[in-house]
Amino acid sequence: VGRVTVVGDCEEDIAKGLGTLSREYDLVVVTGGLGPTLDDLTRAAVSRAVGRPLVEQPAAAQEIRNWFAERGREMPDSNLRQALFPRGAEVLTNARGTAPGFTLKMADARLFVLPGPPLEMEGMLMGEVLPRLTEAASGAGQGVLPRRDFFLVGLSESAFADAAGEWMERGACPRMGVTAKASILCVRLTLDDGSASEQALELRARDFRERFGRWIFSEETPDLARVVAQRLVESRTSLALAESCTGGLIAAALTGVPGISSVFREGLVTYSNAAKSGRLGVEEELLERHGAVSAEVAAAMAVGCARSSGADLALAVTGIAGPGGGSADKPVGLIHYGLWHRGEADTCERRFPGRGREQVREFATQTALALIWKALQGC
Amino acid sequence: VGRVTVVGDCEEDIAKGLGTLSREYDLVVVTGGLGPTLDDLTRAAVSRAVGRPLVEQPAAAQEIRNWFAERGREMPDSNLRQALFPRGAEVLTNARGTAPGFTLKMADARLFVLPGPPLEMEGMLMGEVLPRLTEAASGAGQGVLPRRDFFLVGLSESAFADAAGEWMERGACPRMGVTAKASILCVRLTLDDGSASEQALELRARDFRERFGRWIFSEETPDLARVVAQRLVESRTSLALAESCTGGLIAAALTGVPGISSVFREGLVTYSNAAKSGRLGVEEELLERHGAVSAEVAAAMAVGCARSSGADLALAVTGIAGPGGGSADKPVGLIHYGLWHRGEADTCERRFPGRGREQVREFATQTALALIWKALQGC
């Protein structure tokens, strides 16, 4: 990807931008502005940029009518605007929404115009655009750049950079790039100069696994929840959760993965002390003596969660998400975990200081998933 | 915002991009690439673009050392790279991370260079950049463009466009734009040509409230969870949730709002039938006769949730998120809601067909929040 340009809802700006990009690049993918409302200007802007009028394509109009009929909904008149295309454009089907896309040649460039809603765009990119590109590339005797991805958890970006050393230097071959998202590191090795053989990539990947193996949770996806869910399902380990400060985020992440229902028993968002006692049997005396955010309560929550759910593995989280509720002793960002597995309860604590409520909760959630992932290593 | 340009991790591309933008615009905000690793190239690229060498600023180096010392962590050597700035740059403090930003003049433009992690960027944009811009604008006798925002739920974008009619035409004054995110519509009225008086904006806003009042949940924020949480707290209405297909997303959305703990009793992610019976007292016979995804079970879940938690308001959700588990009778995307409030249980169903698991769960969550919002209208 050579350049990404974002322009506002102005027909002239969009048309001008398309002119520039189509002169400088072979391929231009446009997203957004194909909706039914009058501020959806992309079809008019493309029509202006290529100098061809908009015409209604009857087949596309029929598809839009069908979309509404199948759902038993009346079609608002404005939706018929979505059947207008610059003359000569090839219509691309949108299986996930009402706005079809289209493709056409503009000067020497190929233009793909896709709707903006991420799911619809993604569906059309995977289903319509990429297959056409792969076919065109292989027709021209080209392939894709060799690369390897690694996804790590439990290591900071700085500590990673120090341990990676010369592998990350600018002139290094293969080239190594790293990005961080919450506590997940995404590392990519790429051969991009064409002079090195693919073997150099394999060797570096092997050395990388040796140096960083204990932190690598996947070579395919940065989605730790998906990896944890798959391992739970594969090892037939049933799970229950007791969440306080994460408020349902761990359950939400894991239940986002299809198939999890075979192992996920239940999640309890025991936000109040009453819920911790009533649902998990945490003794009130324990809550009073140590406070709700303590290793003792985290352990009791995990044990109570395992007992009442009958799950093989139970994880409990209690912490201070902020912005209020912190003290010198127990500052905002302090999180206690309790993990019950194979008849034993373990606890650990983590601190995420200097972060906002949203980020404390996100880090606490990713760390919880990492703890389940580690507990499952031997399964 | 006139243009947004995204460039890759290449020093020359970044420097070239900065050159173009600083010639065409008065203000350029750069984000990302200030981290401690060797693929963080922004400081070197700015140095090249302005033709001034990088020098270490001792005060910034000390701040980075303090950041680690305060957290009891050892500072990796690579972090000291973050104290290098183009000569003459003014350093901007980053309260939320280790990478300071900076600002300098480049040709006739003012450049602000901020770190990429969203929370750090946001903190510096609000704390360092916007105050300087407001001051500069008022010094030049300028202000901000008058506008009004409206956030709606329960109306499709197409139906909105039909009802808004001529207000959305391109030449309309005030100008009206709409964007959709899940089931939330964000509508903005703007006076941008300077010829119309602010009174025209007020009149249109008044008419807008008349026409769309029943769908407007806020004129300030698109965050429905925040609006619902605030109304719960203001009306001192305690809440409990029983979630099946949304798997904790509703609880996670509401517990993201600070202060919610005063009214949020608990959330139960009763994913399995056993959890629905054990935790909520839903009779097994009811589950067998009607299936877990039914109005009858949604109502029983809501009643059981209210009884066992003692909350004033209880919401239950059960549905088919997909991709599997659907049938002709009960297709993927079918959601049943049960709402217990003031001694009565209501049910309703919604269908989100043709969408993936993630989007079904997201729509189901926003709709759940909208149901709570409506129930609280009279409170």
mmCIF file of C-alpha atoms in Angstrom, chain B residues 61-353:
data_model
loop_
_atom_site.group_PDB
_atom_site.id
_atom_site.type_symbol
_atom_site.label_atom_id
_atom_site.label_comp_id
_atom_site.label_asym_id
_atom_site.label_seq_id
_atom_site.Cartn_x
_atom_site.Cartn_y
_atom_site.Cartn_z
ATOM 1 C CA ALA B 61 15.638 12.270 29.056
ATOM 2 C CA GLN B 62 15.144 12.897 32.766
ATOM 3 C CA GLU B 63 11.349 12.683 32.409
ATOM 4 C CA ILE B 64 11.650 9.309 30.717
ATOM 5 C CA ARG B 65 13.956 8.072 33.482
ATOM 6 C CA ASN B 66 11.451 9.296 36.079
ATOM 7 C CA TRP B 67 8.565 7.523 34.316
ATOM 8 C CA PHE B 68 10.315 4.187 34.789
ATOM 9 C CA ALA B 69 11.607 4.972 38.295
ATOM 10 C CA GLU B 70 8.073 5.865 39.487
ATOM 11 C CA ARG B 71 6.864 2.474 38.318
ATOM 12 C CA GLY B 72 9.812 0.592 39.834
ATOM 13 C CA ARG B 73 10.845 -0.673 36.419
ATOM 14 C CA GLU B 74 14.266 -0.734 34.826
ATOM 15 C CA MET B 75 14.569 1.541 31.795
ATOM 16 C CA PRO B 76 15.625 -0.254 28.618
ATOM 17 C CA ASP B 77 18.434 1.666 26.865
ATOM 18 C CA SER B 78 16.333 2.011 23.735
ATOM 19 C CA ASN B 79 13.926 4.353 25.533
ATOM 20 C CA LEU B 80 16.577 7.114 25.594
ATOM 21 C CA ARG B 81 16.052 7.483 21.832
ATOM 22 C CA GLN B 82 12.784 9.138 22.805
ATOM 23 C CA ALA B 83 14.700 12.141 24.178
ATOM 24 C CA LEU B 84 16.036 13.087 20.703
ATOM 25 C CA PHE B 85 14.366 16.025 18.928
ATOM 26 C CA PRO B 86 15.113 18.191 15.870
ATOM 27 C CA ARG B 87 17.091 21.215 17.064
ATOM 28 C CA GLY B 88 14.765 24.092 18.014
ATOM 29 C CA ALA B 89 11.707 21.910 18.626
ATOM 30 C CA GLU B 90 9.538 22.603 21.650
ATOM 31 C CA VAL B 91 8.940 19.398 23.674
ATOM 32 C CA LEU B 92 5.321 18.489 24.558
ATOM 33 C CA THR B 93 4.743 16.468 27.729
ATOM 34 C CA ASN B 94 3.096 13.036 27.480
ATOM 35 C CA ALA B 95 1.373 12.300 30.785
ATOM 36 C CA ARG B 96 0.230 8.828 29.694
ATOM 37 C CA GLY B 97 3.364 7.219 28.270
ATOM 38 C CA THR B 98 7.095 7.482 27.717
ATOM 39 C CA ALA B 99 7.206 9.135 24.268
ATOM 40 C CA PRO B 100 7.146 12.942 24.484
ATOM 41 C CA GLY B 101 5.836 14.840 21.453
ATOM 42 C CA PHE B 102 7.107 18.091 19.974
ATOM 43 C CA THR B 103 6.134 21.094 17.889
ATOM 44 C CA LEU B 104 8.064 23.290 15.449
ATOM 45 C CA LYS B 105 7.617 25.603 12.459
ATOM 46 C CA MET B 106 8.214 24.103 9.017
ATOM 47 C CA ALA B 107 8.089 26.618 6.168
ATOM 48 C CA ASP B 108 4.891 28.577 6.953
ATOM 49 C CA ALA B 109 3.188 25.664 8.670
ATOM 50 C CA ARG B 110 3.058 24.664 12.335
ATOM 51 C CA LEU B 111 3.824 20.983 12.938
ATOM 52 C CA PHE B 112 2.622 19.009 15.972
ATOM 53 C CA VAL B 113 4.202 15.566 16.315
ATOM 54 C CA LEU B 114 2.387 13.188 18.691
ATOM 55 C CA PRO B 115 2.828 9.525 19.716
ATOM 56 C CA GLY B 116 0.597 6.918 18.037
ATOM 57 C CA PRO B 117 -1.040 4.941 20.898
ATOM 58 C CA PRO B 118 -4.601 6.341 20.857
ATOM 59 C CA LEU B 119 -4.863 7.182 24.545
ATOM 60 C CA GLU B 120 -1.507 8.997 24.588
ATOM 61 C CA MET B 121 -2.297 10.822 21.343
ATOM 62 C CA GLU B 122 -5.723 11.834 22.644
ATOM 63 C CA GLY B 123 -4.341 13.096 25.938
ATOM 64 C CA MET B 124 -1.774 15.267 24.159
ATOM 65 C CA LEU B 125 -4.224 16.501 21.524
ATOM 66 C CA MET B 126 -6.637 17.666 24.233
ATOM 67 C CA GLY B 127 -3.988 18.898 26.681
ATOM 68 C CA GLU B 128 -1.297 20.389 24.447
ATOM 69 C CA VAL B 129 -2.493 20.924 20.863
ATOM 70 C CA LEU B 130 -6.095 22.183 21.081
ATOM 71 C CA PRO B 131 -5.400 24.851 23.740
ATOM 72 C CA ARG B 132 -2.587 26.260 21.558
ATOM 73 C CA LEU B 133 -4.872 26.267 18.482
ATOM 74 C CA THR B 134 -7.761 27.940 20.300
ATOM 75 C CA GLU B 135 -5.395 30.596 21.598
ATOM 76 C CA ALA B 136 -3.911 31.193 18.138
ATOM 77 C CA ALA B 137 -7.383 31.346 16.531
ATOM 78 C CA SER B 138 -8.780 33.829 19.027
ATOM 79 C CA GLY B 139 -5.586 35.881 18.669
ATOM 80 C CA ALA B 140 -6.339 36.073 14.915
ATOM 81 C CA GLY B 141 -9.989 37.067 15.625
ATOM 82 C CA GLN B 142 -11.337 33.686 14.474
ATOM 83 C CA GLY B 143 -13.678 31.224 16.175
ATOM 84 C CA VAL B 144 -15.074 27.759 15.545
ATOM 85 C CA LEU B 145 -17.748 26.859 12.953
ATOM 86 C CA PRO B 146 -21.188 26.753 14.566
ATOM 87 C CA ARG B 147 -22.712 23.266 14.587
ATOM 88 C CA ARG B 148 -25.211 20.999 16.344
ATOM 89 C CA ASP B 149 -24.913 17.247 16.826
ATOM 90 C CA PHE B 150 -27.744 14.764 17.313
ATOM 91 C CA PHE B 151 -27.406 11.074 18.156
ATOM 92 C CA LEU B 152 -30.336 8.781 17.352
ATOM 93 C CA VAL B 153 -31.158 5.147 17.949
ATOM 94 C CA GLY B 154 -33.934 2.947 16.540
ATOM 95 C CA LEU B 155 -34.081 4.410 13.033
ATOM 96 C CA SER B 156 -32.326 3.068 9.905
ATOM 97 C CA GLU B 157 -30.137 5.396 7.842
ATOM 98 C CA SER B 158 -32.483 5.018 4.847
ATOM 99 C CA ALA B 159 -35.629 5.747 6.844
ATOM 100 C CA PHE B 160 -33.853 8.739 8.345
ATOM 101 C CA ALA B 161 -32.904 10.047 4.891
ATOM 102 C CA ASP B 162 -36.499 9.758 3.678
ATOM 103 C CA ALA B 163 -37.819 11.577 6.751
ATOM 104 C CA ALA B 164 -35.112 14.265 6.599
ATOM 105 C CA GLY B 165 -35.899 14.956 2.928
ATOM 106 C CA GLU B 166 -34.723 18.310 1.615
ATOM 107 C CA TRP B 167 -32.723 19.074 4.770
ATOM 108 C CA MET B 168 -30.070 16.686 3.444
ATOM 109 C CA GLU B 169 -29.749 18.145 -0.050
ATOM 110 C CA ARG B 170 -26.266 19.151 -1.028
ATOM 111 C CA GLY B 171 -26.951 22.870 -1.206
ATOM 112 C CA ALA B 172 -28.981 22.946 2.004
ATOM 113 C CA CYS B 173 -28.091 25.499 4.662
ATOM 114 C CA PRO B 174 -27.356 24.488 7.357
ATOM 115 C CA ARG B 175 -25.614 21.504 5.832
ATOM 116 C CA MET B 176 -26.642 18.121 7.281
ATOM 117 C CA GLY B 177 -24.451 15.019 7.346
ATOM 118 C CA VAL B 178 -25.231 11.583 8.755
ATOM 119 C CA THR B 179 -23.087 8.553 9.579
ATOM 120 C CA ALA B 180 -24.222 5.198 10.970
ATOM 121 C CA LYS B 181 -22.414 2.961 13.449
ATOM 122 C CA ALA B 182 -24.225 -0.253 14.349
ATOM 123 C CA SER B 183 -27.712 1.032 15.131
ATOM 124 C CA ILE B 184 -26.596 4.541 16.132
ATOM 125 C CA LEU B 185 -27.058 7.475 13.729
ATOM 126 C CA CYS B 186 -24.826 10.532 14.137
ATOM 127 C CA VAL B 187 -26.312 13.645 12.543
ATOM 128 C CA ARG B 188 -24.420 16.925 12.263
ATOM 129 C CA LEU B 189 -25.788 20.317 11.270
ATOM 130 C CA THR B 190 -23.085 22.800 10.233
ATOM 131 C CA LEU B 191 -23.054 26.435 9.159
ATOM 132 C CA ASP B 192 -19.979 26.591 7.001
ATOM 133 C CA ASP B 193 -20.472 29.323 4.432
ATOM 134 C CA GLY B 194 -20.468 32.249 6.807
ATOM 135 C CA SER B 195 -23.375 33.937 4.984
ATOM 136 C CA ALA B 196 -26.144 32.440 7.151
ATOM 137 C CA SER B 197 -26.719 33.646 10.683
ATOM 138 C CA GLU B 198 -26.481 31.361 13.652
ATOM 139 C CA GLN B 199 -30.234 31.791 14.017
ATOM 140 C CA ALA B 200 -30.753 29.600 10.916
ATOM 141 C CA LEU B 201 -28.916 26.835 12.755
ATOM 142 C CA GLU B 202 -31.062 27.246 15.867
ATOM 143 C CA LEU B 203 -34.278 27.120 13.820
ATOM 144 C CA ARG B 204 -33.237 23.970 11.981
ATOM 145 C CA ALA B 205 -32.150 22.342 15.265
ATOM 146 C CA ARG B 206 -35.563 23.136 16.758
ATOM 147 C CA ASP B 207 -37.397 21.629 13.762
ATOM 148 C CA PHE B 208 -35.071 18.637 13.895
ATOM 149 C CA ARG B 209 -35.942 17.963 17.544
ATOM 150 C CA GLU B 210 -39.639 18.177 16.640
ATOM 151 C CA ARG B 211 -39.356 15.694 13.775
ATOM 152 C CA PHE B 212 -36.890 13.222 15.347
ATOM 153 C CA GLY B 213 -37.261 13.791 19.109
ATOM 154 C CA ARG B 214 -38.368 10.249 19.950
ATOM 155 C CA TRP B 215 -35.156 8.786 18.522
ATOM 156 C CA ILE B 216 -32.670 11.368 19.884
ATOM 157 C CA PHE B 217 -30.849 9.998 22.923
ATOM 158 C CA SER B 218 -28.181 12.687 23.118
ATOM 159 C CA GLU B 219 -26.986 15.952 21.580
ATOM 160 C CA GLU B 220 -23.516 15.463 23.030
ATOM 161 C CA THR B 221 -22.248 11.923 22.668
ATOM 162 C CA PRO B 222 -22.783 8.931 20.368
ATOM 163 C CA ASP B 223 -21.995 6.703 23.369
ATOM 164 C CA LEU B 224 -25.404 5.211 24.185
ATOM 165 C CA ALA B 225 -23.930 3.153 27.053
ATOM 166 C CA ARG B 226 -22.739 6.366 28.711
ATOM 167 C CA VAL B 227 -26.136 8.039 28.339
ATOM 168 C CA VAL B 228 -27.915 4.967 29.741
ATOM 169 C CA ALA B 229 -25.444 4.668 32.630
ATOM 170 C CA GLN B 230 -25.875 8.336 33.530
ATOM 171 C CA ARG B 231 -29.657 8.039 33.498
ATOM 172 C CA LEU B 232 -29.476 4.921 35.702
ATOM 173 C CA VAL B 233 -27.290 6.772 38.192
ATOM 174 C CA GLU B 234 -29.399 9.973 38.117
ATOM 175 C CA SER B 235 -32.649 8.067 38.614
ATOM 176 C CA ARG B 236 -31.038 5.728 41.193
ATOM 177 C CA THR B 237 -32.355 2.724 39.303
ATOM 178 C CA SER B 238 -30.383 -0.421 40.104
ATOM 179 C CA LEU B 239 -29.732 -2.786 37.205
ATOM 180 C CA ALA B 240 -28.963 -6.454 36.676
ATOM 181 C CA LEU B 241 -28.331 -8.219 33.363
ATOM 182 C CA ALA B 242 -28.770 -11.776 32.112
ATOM 183 C CA GLU B 243 -26.947 -12.212 28.815
ATOM 184 C CA SER B 244 -26.787 -15.199 26.554
ATOM 185 C CA CYS B 245 -25.842 -14.415 22.941
ATOM 186 C CA THR B 246 -24.309 -11.004 23.755
ATOM 187 C CA GLY B 247 -21.952 -12.862 26.121
ATOM 188 C CA GLY B 248 -21.095 -9.967 28.428
ATOM 189 C CA LEU B 249 -21.000 -7.133 25.871
ATOM 190 C CA ILE B 250 -23.849 -5.205 27.524
ATOM 191 C CA ALA B 251 -22.230 -5.511 30.958
ATOM 192 C CA ALA B 252 -18.860 -4.533 29.479
ATOM 193 C CA ALA B 253 -20.354 -1.450 27.782
ATOM 194 C CA LEU B 254 -22.087 -0.220 30.931
ATOM 195 C CA THR B 255 -19.228 -0.978 33.335
ATOM 196 C CA GLY B 256 -16.992 1.070 31.050
ATOM 197 C CA VAL B 257 -18.680 4.184 32.449
ATOM 198 C CA PRO B 258 -17.143 5.518 35.696
ATOM 199 C CA GLY B 259 -19.591 5.718 38.597
ATOM 200 C CA ILE B 260 -21.798 2.854 37.382
ATOM 201 C CA SER B 261 -20.930 0.770 40.440
ATOM 202 C CA SER B 262 -23.522 2.677 42.512
ATOM 203 C CA VAL B 263 -26.370 1.133 40.451
ATOM 204 C CA PHE B 264 -24.943 -1.916 38.654
ATOM 205 C CA ARG B 265 -25.670 -4.988 40.779
ATOM 206 C CA GLU B 266 -24.427 -7.824 38.610
ATOM 207 C CA GLY B 267 -24.364 -9.305 35.156
ATOM 208 C CA LEU B 268 -24.827 -13.010 34.468
ATOM 209 C CA VAL B 269 -23.513 -14.475 31.254
ATOM 210 C CA THR B 270 -25.757 -17.541 31.308
ATOM 211 C CA TYR B 271 -24.427 -19.127 28.167
ATOM 212 C CA SER B 272 -25.418 -22.733 28.855
ATOM 213 C CA ASN B 273 -28.935 -23.983 29.631
ATOM 214 C CA ALA B 274 -27.587 -25.228 32.973
ATOM 215 C CA ALA B 275 -26.590 -21.670 33.866
ATOM 216 C CA LYS B 276 -30.023 -20.360 32.819
ATOM 217 C CA SER B 277 -31.684 -22.863 35.176
ATOM 218 C CA GLY B 278 -29.130 -22.761 37.986
ATOM 219 C CA ARG B 279 -28.515 -19.027 38.136
ATOM 220 C CA LEU B 280 -31.867 -17.636 37.002
ATOM 221 C CA GLY B 281 -34.338 -20.385 37.909
ATOM 222 C CA VAL B 282 -35.570 -20.793 34.320
ATOM 223 C CA GLU B 283 -37.517 -24.064 34.349
ATOM 224 C CA GLU B 284 -36.010 -26.848 32.261
ATOM 225 C CA GLU B 285 -39.440 -27.662 30.919
ATOM 226 C CA LEU B 286 -39.726 -24.110 29.533
ATOM 227 C CA LEU B 287 -36.326 -24.441 27.836
ATOM 228 C CA GLU B 288 -37.363 -27.756 26.301
ATOM 229 C CA ARG B 289 -40.777 -26.647 25.129
ATOM 230 C CA HIS B 290 -39.870 -23.252 23.633
ATOM 231 C CA GLY B 291 -36.108 -23.496 23.171
ATOM 232 C CA ALA B 292 -33.521 -21.205 24.789
ATOM 233 C CA VAL B 293 -34.158 -18.552 22.117
ATOM 234 C CA SER B 294 -37.802 -17.673 22.733
ATOM 235 C CA ALA B 295 -39.907 -14.895 24.200
ATOM 236 C CA GLU B 296 -40.954 -17.226 27.023
ATOM 237 C CA VAL B 297 -37.371 -17.929 28.101
ATOM 238 C CA ALA B 298 -36.349 -14.251 27.708
ATOM 239 C CA ALA B 299 -39.182 -13.278 30.069
ATOM 240 C CA ALA B 300 -38.286 -16.001 32.579
ATOM 241 C CA MET B 301 -34.632 -14.939 32.482
ATOM 242 C CA ALA B 302 -35.580 -11.310 33.186
ATOM 243 C CA VAL B 303 -37.859 -12.262 36.071
ATOM 244 C CA GLY B 304 -35.276 -14.659 37.538
ATOM 245 C CA CYS B 305 -32.547 -12.062 37.180
ATOM 246 C CA ALA B 306 -34.620 -9.384 38.933
ATOM 247 C CA ARG B 307 -35.623 -11.738 41.755
ATOM 248 C CA SER B 308 -32.187 -13.126 42.495
ATOM 249 C CA SER B 309 -30.405 -9.762 42.248
ATOM 250 C CA GLY B 310 -33.067 -7.549 43.821
ATOM 251 C CA ALA B 311 -32.444 -4.946 41.103
ATOM 252 C CA ASP B 312 -35.090 -2.372 40.081
ATOM 253 C CA LEU B 313 -34.636 -3.143 36.393
ATOM 254 C CA ALA B 314 -33.474 -6.400 34.814
ATOM 255 C CA LEU B 315 -32.750 -6.995 31.157
ATOM 256 C CA ALA B 316 -32.338 -10.446 29.597
ATOM 257 C CA VAL B 317 -31.101 -11.275 26.096
ATOM 258 C CA THR B 318 -31.182 -14.589 24.284
ATOM 259 C CA GLY B 319 -30.584 -15.035 20.583
ATOM 260 C CA ILE B 320 -28.693 -16.681 17.777
ATOM 261 C CA ALA B 321 -25.422 -14.894 17.023
ATOM 262 C CA GLY B 322 -24.303 -17.380 14.383
ATOM 263 C CA PRO B 323 -22.644 -18.417 12.208
ATOM 264 C CA GLY B 324 -24.124 -21.831 13.226
ATOM 265 C CA GLY B 325 -27.227 -22.654 15.255
ATOM 266 C CA GLY B 326 -29.834 -21.055 13.009
ATOM 267 C CA SER B 327 -32.923 -22.708 11.495
ATOM 268 C CA ALA B 328 -35.722 -21.654 9.137
ATOM 269 C CA ASP B 329 -37.870 -21.023 12.173
ATOM 270 C CA LYS B 330 -35.209 -19.312 14.260
ATOM 271 C CA PRO B 331 -32.614 -17.845 11.896
ATOM 272 C CA VAL B 332 -29.198 -16.400 12.749
ATOM 273 C CA GLY B 333 -29.736 -12.831 13.907
ATOM 274 C CA LEU B 334 -32.979 -13.504 15.820
ATOM 275 C CA ILE B 335 -32.842 -11.910 19.287
ATOM 276 C CA HIS B 336 -35.411 -12.057 22.104
ATOM 277 C CA TYR B 337 -35.337 -9.519 24.901
ATOM 278 C CA GLY B 338 -36.989 -9.683 28.309
ATOM 279 C CA LEU B 339 -37.260 -6.532 30.407
ATOM 280 C CA TRP B 340 -38.414 -6.530 34.006
ATOM 281 C CA HIS B 341 -39.340 -3.132 35.437
ATOM 282 C CA ARG B 342 -41.832 -1.953 38.063
ATOM 283 C CA GLY B 343 -43.179 -5.408 38.660
ATOM 284 C CA GLU B 344 -43.831 -6.249 35.034
ATOM 285 C CA ALA B 345 -41.973 -8.305 32.444
ATOM 286 C CA ASP B 346 -42.122 -7.189 28.795
ATOM 287 C CA THR B 347 -40.638 -9.001 25.835
ATOM 288 C CA CYS B 348 -39.768 -7.994 22.303
ATOM 289 C CA GLU B 349 -37.862 -9.517 19.431
ATOM 290 C CA ARG B 350 -35.499 -8.080 16.840
ATOM 291 C CA ARG B 351 -33.994 -9.575 13.698
ATOM 292 C CA PHE B 352 -30.563 -8.685 12.321
ATOM 293 C CA PRO B 353 -30.365 -10.938 9.258
#
